[in-house]
Coordinates of C-alpha atoms and ligand atoms in Angstrom, one line a residue:
X138 CA -29.1 -2.7 18.1
X139 CA -27.9 -2.3 14.5
X140 CA -29.0 0.6 12.5
X141 CA -29.2 -1.3 9.2
X142 CA -27.3 0.0 6.3
X143 CA -28.9 0.4 2.9
X144 CA -30.8 -2.9 2.4
X145 CA -29.0 -4.9 -0.3
X146 CA -25.8 -2.9 0.1
X147 CA -22.6 -4.8 0.2
X148 CA -19.0 -4.5 1.3
X149 CA -16.0 -5.5 -0.7
X150 CA -12.2 -5.9 -0.4
X151 CA -10.1 -3.8 -2.8
X152 CA -6.5 -4.2 -3.9
X153 CA -5.7 -0.8 -5.3
X154 CA -2.4 -1.7 -7.1
X155 CA 0.2 0.4 -8.9
X156 CA -0.4 -1.4 -12.2
X157 CA -3.5 -3.5 -11.6
X158 CA -6.4 -3.3 -9.2
X159 CA -8.7 -6.2 -8.0
X160 CA -12.0 -6.3 -6.2
X161 CA -13.3 -9.3 -4.2
X162 CA -16.2 -10.3 -2.1
X163 CA -16.9 -13.2 0.3
X164 CA -19.9 -15.2 -1.0
X165 CA -22.7 -16.9 1.0
X166 CA -20.5 -20.0 1.5
X167 CA -17.8 -17.9 3.1
X168 CA -15.5 -18.1 0.0
X169 CA -13.7 -15.0 -1.2
X170 CA -14.5 -14.5 -4.9
X171 CA -12.9 -12.1 -7.4
X172 CA -15.6 -9.9 -9.1
X173 CA -14.6 -9.4 -12.8
X174 CA -14.9 -6.0 -14.5
X175 CA -17.2 -5.1 -17.4
X176 CA -14.6 -6.5 -19.8
X177 CA -14.8 -9.7 -17.9
X178 CA -11.2 -9.4 -16.6
X179 CA -10.4 -10.3 -13.0
X180 CA -7.8 -7.5 -12.8
X181 CA -8.2 -4.0 -14.0
X182 CA -5.2 -2.0 -15.2
X183 CA -4.8 1.1 -12.9
X184 CA -4.6 3.4 -15.9
X185 CA -6.8 6.4 -16.6
X186 CA -7.6 8.1 -19.9
X187 CA -9.2 11.6 -19.7
X188 CA -10.7 13.7 -22.5
X189 CA -13.1 16.4 -21.6
X190 CA -15.7 15.0 -19.2
X191 CA -15.1 11.4 -20.5
X192 CA -12.9 9.1 -18.4
X193 CA -11.9 5.6 -19.4
X194 CA -10.2 3.4 -16.9
X195 CA -8.6 -0.1 -17.4
X196 CA -7.4 -2.0 -20.4
X197 CA -8.7 0.5 -23.1
X198 CA -6.7 3.2 -21.3
X199 CA -3.7 1.0 -21.0
X200 CA -3.9 0.2 -24.8
X201 CA -4.0 3.9 -25.3
X202 CA -0.7 4.3 -23.5
X203 CA 0.8 1.9 -26.0
X204 CA -0.5 4.0 -28.9
X205 CA 1.4 7.1 -27.7
X206 CA -0.3 7.7 -24.4
X207 CA -1.8 11.2 -24.9
X208 CA -4.3 12.0 -22.1
X209 CA -3.4 8.9 -20.1
X210 CA -1.9 8.4 -16.7
X211 CA -0.5 5.3 -15.0
X212 CA 1.6 4.4 -11.9
X213 CA -0.3 6.8 -9.7
X214 CA 0.0 4.9 -6.4
X215 CA 3.7 5.8 -5.5
X216 CA 2.5 9.5 -5.6
X217 CA -0.4 9.0 -3.2
X218 CA 0.0 11.1 -0.1
X219 CA 2.3 13.7 -1.7
X220 CA 0.3 16.8 -0.7
X221 CA 1.4 19.0 -3.6
X222 CA 1.6 16.5 -6.4
X223 CA -0.6 17.3 -9.4
X224 CA -0.9 15.5 -12.7
X225 CA -2.0 17.2 -15.9
X226 CA -4.1 14.8 -17.8
X227 CA -6.6 15.7 -20.6
X228 CA -5.6 19.4 -20.1
X229 CA -6.8 19.4 -16.4
X230 CA -5.0 19.2 -13.1
X231 CA -5.7 16.2 -10.9
X232 CA -4.4 15.1 -7.5
X233 CA -3.2 11.4 -7.1
X234 CA -6.3 10.9 -4.8
X235 CA -8.7 12.0 -7.5
X236 CA -7.1 9.8 -10.2
X237 CA -7.2 6.9 -7.8
X238 CA -10.8 7.6 -7.0
X239 CA -11.6 7.4 -10.8
X240 CA -10.0 3.9 -10.8
X241 CA -12.1 2.9 -7.8
X242 CA -15.3 4.3 -9.3
X243 CA -14.8 2.3 -12.5
X244 CA -14.4 -1.1 -11.0
X245 CA -16.9 -0.6 -8.2
X246 CA -19.5 0.3 -10.8
X247 CA -18.5 -2.7 -12.8
X248 CA -18.6 -4.9 -9.8
X249 CA -22.1 -3.6 -8.9
X250 CA -23.4 -4.6 -12.3
X251 CA -21.7 -8.0 -11.9
X252 CA -23.4 -8.8 -8.6
X253 CA -26.9 -8.0 -9.7
X254 CA -27.0 -4.3 -9.1
X255 CA -26.4 -4.3 -5.3
X256 CA -24.8 -1.0 -4.3
X257 CA -21.3 -1.3 -3.0
X258 CA -21.2 1.2 -0.1
X259 CA -18.4 -0.1 2.1
X260 CA -14.8 -1.3 1.4
X261 CA -11.6 -2.4 2.9
X262 CA -8.6 -1.1 0.8
X263 CA -5.1 -2.5 1.0
X264 CA -1.8 -0.6 1.0
X265 CA 1.8 -1.7 1.2
X266 CA 2.8 -2.5 4.8
X267 CA 5.5 0.1 4.5
X268 CA 3.1 3.0 3.6
X269 CA 3.3 5.9 5.9
X270 CA 0.4 7.3 7.8
X271 CA 0.1 10.1 5.2
X272 CA -0.1 7.5 2.4
X273 CA -2.7 5.5 4.3
X274 CA -4.9 8.5 5.0
X275 CA -4.6 9.6 1.3
X276 CA -5.7 6.1 0.2
X277 CA -8.7 6.4 2.5
X278 CA -9.4 9.9 1.0
X279 CA -9.3 8.4 -2.5
X280 CA -11.9 5.8 -1.4
X281 CA -14.1 8.5 0.1
X282 CA -13.8 10.7 -3.0
X283 CA -15.1 7.6 -4.9
X284 CA -18.1 7.6 -2.6
X285 CA -17.1 4.6 -0.5
X286 CA -17.2 4.2 3.2
X287 CA -13.7 3.0 3.9
X288 CA -14.1 0.6 6.9
X289 CA -10.4 -0.1 7.2
X290 CA -7.0 0.3 5.4
X291 CA -5.0 -2.9 5.8
X292 CA -1.6 -4.0 4.8
X293 CA -1.2 -6.0 1.6
X294 CA 0.9 -8.8 3.1
X295 CA -1.5 -9.1 6.0
X296 CA -4.3 -9.5 3.5
X297 CA -2.2 -12.2 1.6
X298 CA -1.6 -14.0 4.9
X299 CA -5.3 -13.8 5.7
X300 CA -6.2 -15.4 2.4
X301 CA -3.6 -18.1 3.0
X302 CA -4.3 -18.6 6.7
X303 CA -8.0 -18.7 6.1
X304 CA -7.7 -21.7 3.9
X305 CA -5.3 -23.5 6.2
X306 CA -6.9 -23.1 9.6
X307 CA -5.1 -24.6 12.5
X308 CA -1.6 -24.5 10.9
X309 CA 1.4 -23.4 12.9
X310 CA 3.9 -21.8 10.5
X311 CA 6.3 -18.9 10.1
X312 CA 5.5 -17.3 6.7
X313 CA 7.4 -14.8 4.7
X314 CA 5.4 -12.7 2.3
X315 CA 7.5 -11.4 -0.6
X316 CA 5.4 -8.9 -2.5
X317 CA 6.8 -7.4 -5.6
X318 CA 4.2 -5.6 -7.6
X319 CA 4.3 -3.0 -10.4
X320 CA 5.6 -0.1 -8.3
X321 CA 6.1 -1.2 -4.7
X322 CA 8.0 -3.9 -2.9
X323 CA 7.0 -5.2 0.6
X324 CA 8.3 -8.0 2.7
X325 CA 6.6 -9.2 5.9
X326 CA 7.4 -12.0 8.2
X327 CA 4.4 -13.5 10.0
X328 CA 3.5 -16.3 12.3
X329 CA 0.2 -18.0 11.5
X330 CA -0.8 -20.1 14.5
X331 CA -4.3 -21.6 14.7
X332 CA -6.6 -18.7 14.0
X333 CA -4.1 -15.9 14.8
X334 CA -1.9 -14.1 12.4
X335 CA 0.9 -12.3 14.1
X336 CA 3.1 -9.8 12.2
X337 CA 6.7 -10.2 13.3
X338 CA 8.6 -7.7 11.1
X339 CA 8.0 -5.7 7.9
X340 CA 10.0 -3.6 5.6
X341 CA 9.8 -2.4 2.0
X342 CA 10.4 0.1 -0.7
X343 CA 7.5 2.2 -2.1
X344 CA 9.5 3.1 -5.1
X345 CA 10.6 -0.3 -6.3
X346 CA 8.6 -2.6 -8.6
X347 CA 8.2 -4.2 -12.0
X348 CA 8.3 -0.7 -13.6
X349 CA 12.0 -0.4 -12.7
X350 CA 12.7 -3.7 -14.5
X351 CA 10.8 -2.3 -17.5
X352 CA 12.9 0.8 -17.4
X353 CA 16.1 -1.2 -17.6
X354 CA 14.8 -2.7 -20.9
X355 CA 13.8 0.7 -22.1
X356 CA 17.3 2.1 -21.4
X357 CA 18.9 -0.9 -23.1
X358 CA 16.7 -0.6 -26.2
X359 CA 17.3 3.2 -26.3
X360 CA 21.1 2.8 -26.1
X361 CA 21.0 0.4 -29.0
X362 CA 18.8 2.8 -31.0
X363 CA 21.2 5.7 -30.3
X364 CA 24.2 3.6 -31.4
X365 CA 22.4 2.7 -34.7
X366 CA 20.7 6.0 -35.5
X367 CA 22.2 8.7 -33.3
X368 CA 18.7 9.5 -31.9
X369 CA 17.4 8.9 -28.3
X370 CA 13.9 7.5 -28.6
X371 CA 13.2 8.3 -25.0
X372 CA 13.2 12.1 -25.8
X373 CA 9.9 11.8 -27.6
X374 CA 7.1 11.4 -24.9
X375 CA 4.9 9.4 -27.3
X376 CA 7.7 7.0 -28.2
X377 CA 8.6 6.7 -24.5
X378 CA 5.1 5.6 -23.6
X379 CA 5.1 3.0 -26.4
X380 CA 8.5 1.8 -25.1
X381 CA 7.0 1.3 -21.7
X382 CA 4.4 -1.1 -23.2
X383 CA 6.9 -2.9 -25.3
X384 CA 9.4 -3.3 -22.5
X385 CA 6.7 -4.7 -20.2
X386 CA 5.6 -7.2 -22.9
X387 CA 9.2 -8.3 -23.5
X388 CA 9.7 -8.8 -19.8
X389 CA 6.5 -10.9 -19.5
X390 CA 7.8 -13.0 -22.5
X391 CA 11.2 -13.5 -20.7
X392 CA 9.4 -15.1 -17.8
X393 CA 8.5 -17.9 -20.2
X394 CA 11.1 -17.8 -23.0
X395 CA 14.9 -17.7 -23.0
X396 CA 15.0 -14.8 -25.5
X397 CA 12.8 -12.2 -27.2
X398 CA 12.8 -9.3 -29.5
X399 CA 11.6 -5.7 -29.5
X400 CA 11.0 -3.3 -32.4
X401 CA 11.5 0.4 -31.6
X402 CA 10.3 3.0 -34.1
X403 CA 11.0 6.7 -33.6
X404 CA 11.0 9.6 -36.1
X405 CA 10.5 7.3 -39.0
X406 CA 13.5 5.1 -38.0
X407 CA 13.2 1.5 -36.8
X408 CA 15.4 -0.9 -34.9
X409 CA 15.0 -4.5 -33.9
X410 CA 16.6 -5.4 -30.6
X411 CA 17.2 -8.9 -29.4
X412 CA 17.2 -9.6 -25.7
X413 CA 18.0 -12.8 -23.8
X414 CA 16.8 -13.6 -20.3
X415 CA 20.4 -13.8 -19.2
X416 CA 21.0 -10.2 -20.4
X417 CA 17.8 -9.0 -18.8
X418 CA 18.8 -10.6 -15.5
X419 CA 22.3 -9.1 -15.7
X420 CA 20.9 -5.6 -16.3
X421 CA 18.5 -5.9 -13.4
X422 CA 20.6 -7.8 -10.9
X423 CA 21.1 -4.8 -8.6
X424 CA 17.3 -4.4 -8.3
X425 CA 16.9 -8.0 -7.3
X426 CA 19.8 -7.6 -4.8
X427 CA 17.9 -4.6 -3.2
X428 CA 15.0 -6.9 -2.5
X429 CA 17.3 -9.5 -1.1
X430 CA 18.9 -7.0 1.3
X431 CA 15.5 -6.0 2.5
X432 CA 14.5 -9.6 2.9
X433 CA 17.6 -10.4 5.0
X434 CA 17.1 -7.3 7.2
X435 CA 13.5 -8.2 7.8
X436 CA 14.2 -11.7 8.9
X437 CA 17.1 -10.4 11.1
X438 CA 14.8 -7.7 12.6
X439 CA 12.6 -10.6 13.9
X440 CA 15.7 -12.3 15.4
X441 CA 15.3 -15.1 12.9
X442 CA 17.1 -16.9 10.1
X443 CA 15.8 -18.3 6.8
X444 CA 15.8 -21.7 8.3
X445 CA 13.0 -20.6 10.6
X446 CA 10.8 -19.7 7.6
X447 CA 8.4 -22.5 6.8
X448 CA 6.7 -21.0 3.7
X449 CA 7.2 -18.1 1.3
X450 CA 4.1 -16.5 -0.1
X451 CA 4.6 -14.9 -3.4
X452 CA 2.5 -11.8 -4.0
X453 CA 2.5 -9.4 -6.9
X454 CA 2.9 -10.0 -10.6
X455 CA 6.6 -9.4 -10.6
X456 CA 7.2 -12.6 -8.6
X457 CA 6.7 -14.4 -11.8
X458 CA 10.1 -13.4 -12.9
X459 CA 12.4 -16.4 -13.1
X460 CA 15.2 -14.6 -11.2
X461 CA 13.0 -13.8 -8.2
X462 CA 12.1 -17.5 -7.8
X463 CA 15.7 -18.5 -8.2
X464 CA 16.9 -16.1 -5.6
X465 CA 14.2 -17.2 -3.1
X466 CA 15.2 -20.8 -3.8
X467 CA 18.8 -20.0 -3.0
X468 CA 17.9 -18.3 0.3
X469 CA 15.4 -20.9 1.4
X470 CA 17.3 -24.0 0.2
X471 CA 14.1 -25.1 -1.6
X472 CA 11.8 -24.0 -4.3
X473 CA 9.1 -21.5 -3.1
X474 CA 5.7 -23.1 -3.5
X475 CA 3.0 -21.2 -5.4
X476 CA 0.3 -21.5 -2.9
X477 CA -1.8 -18.5 -3.9
X478 CA -2.6 -16.6 -7.0
X479 CA -0.2 -13.7 -6.7
X480 CA -2.5 -11.3 -8.5
X481 CA -5.7 -12.1 -6.5
X482 CA -4.8 -13.1 -3.0
X483 CA -4.5 -9.5 -1.7
X484 CA -8.0 -8.6 -2.8
X485 CA -9.3 -12.0 -1.4
X486 CA -7.7 -11.2 2.0
X487 CA -9.2 -7.7 1.9
X488 CA -12.6 -9.3 1.3
X489 CA -12.1 -11.6 4.3
X490 CA -11.0 -8.7 6.4
X491 CA -14.1 -6.8 5.2
X492 CA -16.4 -9.6 6.7
X493 CA -14.4 -9.5 10.0
X494 CA -14.8 -5.7 10.1
X495 CA -18.5 -5.8 9.2
X496 CA -19.1 -8.3 12.0
X497 CA -17.2 -6.2 14.6
X498 CA -18.8 -2.9 13.5
X499 CA -22.3 -4.4 13.5
X500 CA -21.7 -5.8 17.0
X501 CA -21.0 -2.2 18.0
X502 CA -24.2 -1.0 16.4
X503 CA -22.7 0.6 13.3
X504 CA -24.7 0.9 10.1
X505 CA -22.7 -1.3 7.9
X506 CA -24.0 -3.9 5.4
X507 CA -24.6 -7.4 6.7
X508 CA -22.1 -9.9 5.3
X509 CA -23.4 -12.2 2.6
X510 CA -22.0 -15.2 4.4
X511 CA -24.5 -17.7 5.8
X512 CA -24.6 -18.0 9.5
X513 CA -23.1 -21.5 9.6
X514 CA -19.9 -20.2 7.9
X515 CA -19.5 -17.1 10.0
X516 CA -17.7 -18.8 12.9
X517 CA -14.5 -19.0 10.9
X518 CA -14.5 -15.2 10.5
X519 CA -15.2 -14.7 14.2
X520 CA -12.2 -16.8 15.2
X521 CA -9.7 -15.1 12.9
X522 CA -7.4 -12.7 14.7
X523 CA -4.7 -10.4 13.5
X524 CA -1.8 -9.0 15.6
X525 CA -0.2 -6.2 13.9
X526 CA 3.0 -4.2 14.3
X527 CA 3.9 -0.6 13.9
X528 CA 5.7 -0.2 10.5
X529 CA 7.4 3.1 11.3
X530 CA 8.9 4.6 14.5
X531 CA 6.7 7.2 16.2
X532 CA 8.2 10.0 18.4
X533 CA 8.3 13.6 19.1
X534 CA 10.6 16.6 18.5
X535 CA 12.7 17.6 21.5
X536 CA 15.9 19.6 22.0
X537 CA 19.2 17.7 22.5
X538 CA 22.0 18.7 24.9
X539 CA 23.3 21.2 22.3
X540 CA 19.8 22.8 21.8
X541 CA 19.4 21.2 18.4
X542 CA 15.9 19.8 17.4
X543 CA 15.9 16.0 17.2
X544 CA 13.2 13.3 16.9
X545 CA 13.1 11.2 20.1
X546 CA 11.4 7.8 19.4
X547 CA 8.6 6.7 21.7
X548 CA 7.0 3.7 20.0
X549 CA 9.7 1.9 17.9
X550 CA 9.1 0.4 14.5
X551 CA 8.2 -3.3 14.7
X552 CA 6.5 -2.8 18.1
X553 CA 3.4 -4.9 18.5
X554 CA 0.2 -3.0 18.6
X555 CA -1.8 -2.2 20.7
X556 CA 1.1 -0.6 22.6
X557 CA 1.4 2.1 25.2
X558 CA 4.7 3.8 26.0
X559 CA 5.5 6.7 28.3
X560 CA 8.6 8.9 28.1
X561 CA 9.6 11.9 30.3
X562 CA 10.8 15.1 28.7
X563 CA 11.6 18.5 30.2
X564 CA 10.6 22.1 29.4
X565 CA 13.3 24.1 27.7
X566 CA 12.8 27.5 29.3
X567 CA 11.6 29.2 32.5
X568 CA 8.0 30.3 32.7
X569 CA 6.7 28.4 29.7
X570 CA 3.0 29.2 29.1
X571 CA 2.4 26.3 26.7
X572 CA 4.2 23.3 25.3
X573 CA 4.0 22.2 21.7
X574 CA 4.3 18.5 21.1
X575 CA 5.2 17.7 17.5
X576 CA 4.4 14.1 16.6
X577 CA 6.7 12.6 14.1
X578 CA 6.9 9.3 12.1
X579 CA 10.2 8.0 10.6
X580 CA 13.5 6.3 11.3
X581 CA 15.7 9.3 11.5
X582 CA 16.6 11.6 14.4
X583 CA 16.6 14.6 11.9
X584 CA 13.1 16.1 11.9
X585 CA 13.5 17.0 8.2
X586 CA 13.8 13.4 7.3
X587 CA 10.6 12.4 9.1
X588 CA 6.9 13.0 8.4
X589 CA 4.9 15.2 10.8
X590 CA 1.8 13.4 11.9
X591 CA 0.3 16.1 13.9
X592 CA 0.7 18.5 16.8
X593 CA -0.8 18.6 20.3
X594 CA -0.6 21.7 22.5
X595 CA -0.5 21.8 26.3
X596 CA -1.9 25.2 27.1
X597 CA -2.7 27.3 30.2
X598 CA 0.3 26.4 32.3
X599 CA 0.7 28.3 35.6
X600 CA 3.4 30.6 34.1
X601 CA 5.9 30.1 36.9
X602 CA 7.3 26.8 35.9
X603 CA 11.0 26.5 36.1
X604 CA 13.1 25.3 33.1
X605 CA 13.4 21.5 33.0
X606 CA 10.0 20.9 34.5
X607 CA 9.2 17.2 33.7
X608 CA 6.5 16.4 31.2
X609 CA 5.4 12.8 30.7
X610 CA 4.3 12.0 27.1
X611 CA 2.3 8.9 26.7
X612 CA 1.7 7.3 23.2
X613 CA -0.9 4.7 22.8
X614 CA -1.3 2.9 19.4
X615 CA -4.6 1.1 19.2
X616 CA -5.5 -2.0 17.3
X617 CA -7.4 0.0 14.7
X618 CA -4.3 2.1 13.9
X619 CA -5.1 5.2 15.9
X620 CA -2.6 7.0 17.9
X621 CA -3.7 8.6 21.2
X622 CA -1.4 11.0 22.9
X623 CA -1.5 12.2 26.5
X624 CA 0.9 14.7 28.1
X625 CA 1.0 15.0 31.9
X626 CA 2.9 17.5 34.0
X627 CA 3.2 15.5 37.3
X628 CA 4.3 18.7 39.2
X629 CA 1.0 20.5 38.6
X630 CA -1.3 17.5 38.0
X631 CA -2.3 18.8 34.6
X632 CA -3.1 16.3 31.7
X633 CA -4.0 16.9 28.1
X634 CA -5.2 14.3 25.7
X635 CA -5.0 14.3 22.0
X636 CA -6.0 11.8 19.4
X637 CA -4.2 11.6 16.1
X638 CA -6.3 9.5 13.7
X639 CA -4.9 10.1 10.3
X640 CA -5.3 13.9 10.7
X641 CA -3.1 14.9 7.8
X642 CA -3.9 14.7 4.1
X643 CA -7.0 16.3 2.6
X644 CA -9.5 18.3 4.6
X645 CA -13.2 17.3 4.7
X646 CA -13.9 20.3 2.4
X647 CA -11.3 19.2 -0.1
X648 CA -12.6 15.6 -0.1
X649 CA -16.1 16.8 -0.7
X650 CA -15.1 19.1 -3.5
X651 CA -13.1 16.4 -5.2
X652 CA -16.0 14.0 -4.8
X653 CA -18.4 16.4 -6.5
X654 CA -15.8 16.9 -9.3
X655 CA -15.5 13.1 -9.8
X656 CA -19.2 12.5 -9.5
X657 CA -19.9 14.9 -12.4
X658 CA -17.8 12.8 -14.8
X659 CA -18.7 9.8 -16.9
X660 CA -16.4 7.0 -16.1
X661 CA -16.3 3.8 -18.1
Ligands
LIG209 P1 0.7 -6.1 -9.4 O1 0.9 -4.7 -9.1 O2 0.9 -7.0 -8.3 O3 -0.5 -6.4 -10.3 O4 2.0 -6.5 -10.4 C1 2.1 -6.0 -11.7 C2 3.5 -6.1 -12.1 O5 3.8 -7.5 -12.3 C3 3.8 -5.4 -13.4 O6 5.0 -4.7 -13.4 C4 3.8 -6.5 -14.4 O7 4.7 -6.2 -15.5 C5 4.4 -7.6 -13.6 N1 4.2 -8.9 -14.1 C6 3.0 -9.5 -14.3 N2 3.1 -10.7 -14.9 C7 4.4 -10.9 -15.0 C8 5.2 -12.0 -15.6 N3 4.7 -13.1 -16.1 N4 6.6 -11.8 -15.6 C9 7.2 -10.7 -15.1 N5 6.5 -9.7 -14.6 C10 5.1 -9.8 -14.5

């Protein structure tokens, strides 16, 4: 039996982007629709302006960055999940999660107004496929600080593939999702077959995006300015903020025009700089090559070749750059088709996923809102199925033959989930009373280069165990992204269980205190 959620409450899908965020909802006809913000824009700049208790999010805050940028902050997403990262904005310290929560609060409130005042209580939020567990948990924390019940965190390329696969039911295609946004790059290979979307391989870079292309223009303009005036305009924080805006505008123009012009003013001096598309492409060629290398590796990881790829889905605003499309055309031997709106498909997929999750959770009796979709259109959502892969290797710390700590992989990156793996380890000393199992995530054997996901302790051992007693460690990754760990000592028939479900990140108290802090502010 369902305990019904707040009557009238609804769930949405949210693409919380580095530069822009988008919210969508599936309507009564089963169609995902973007919900515009209060400025009637379909995408909201992920920029925050703070002064006293007054917070402004979106285009006004973005315009403010172009006027010098005091009290504003942008490009928050790459910092999410960094435990100690603090931003000083408007004279106060904020965590990346709190700032992200302000962005969420703004467009959720706007969306509520736009859909007739229905409270938005539940959401699915998307993240790059390459995000670590820590970054996923922090994204979930940001949602909770904003007062949302986060039903699920899903990968952006999976969401894009859902939006695509949903419209093209019954197709059988290998699809490459090339997602170049403002601050992150993701590539994912998928098989869409009937109603099932299977992830085959994924890779990416959480520190590569349109912003890096902008910075190349800034450097070019600054060098020209230095040559003419002997002054580096990047030294002045206000001018630098303005340069960011101008460089981005110049880049956008170069997606349409063969050349453009920027005017840089600093310390009463002015300079006009001409820039051709060819120059822009030359100065950013290495960035594009980085994405090409990642693309090649991802296709290889799946044991495939570009000739096996039937379709490339372009996601993220930066895929509008002419050079990106040219490179993909060279690799594919044909022009990539523009099947989806690159700015909106992730949020649409998240909204589709929200309906799938609502149905599953309600079947299990959870108090989540009823989807708006009319019964006759629900069948499509019931039939959709996603098969995911693990985006980072999971393992534990053990001692190697030289007694050095190393990370031993248990579930490799790229493994299909759900997945269960067992590996046998041995105790390192005589008479061990307890065994500490450090669970790690990462592609390196050096523990320092990996992230610690959690720890599980096998306690109360008999005390007379000889060194090298075998311990079986079992890792089980479930469909909903949880990791269950079991350690068994076959010699003494002792078993311990532990569940790691995004245990790192903020504590419940920290989330609550941040939530109270954000709730006390006026956000517009
Ligand atoms: P997203 O995070 O997906 O919203 O992507 C935003 C990024 O796409 C920003 O870096 C924008 O500057 C960039 N972008 C948007 N439109 C264009 C365009 N027409 N040409 C080049 N870059 C663009």
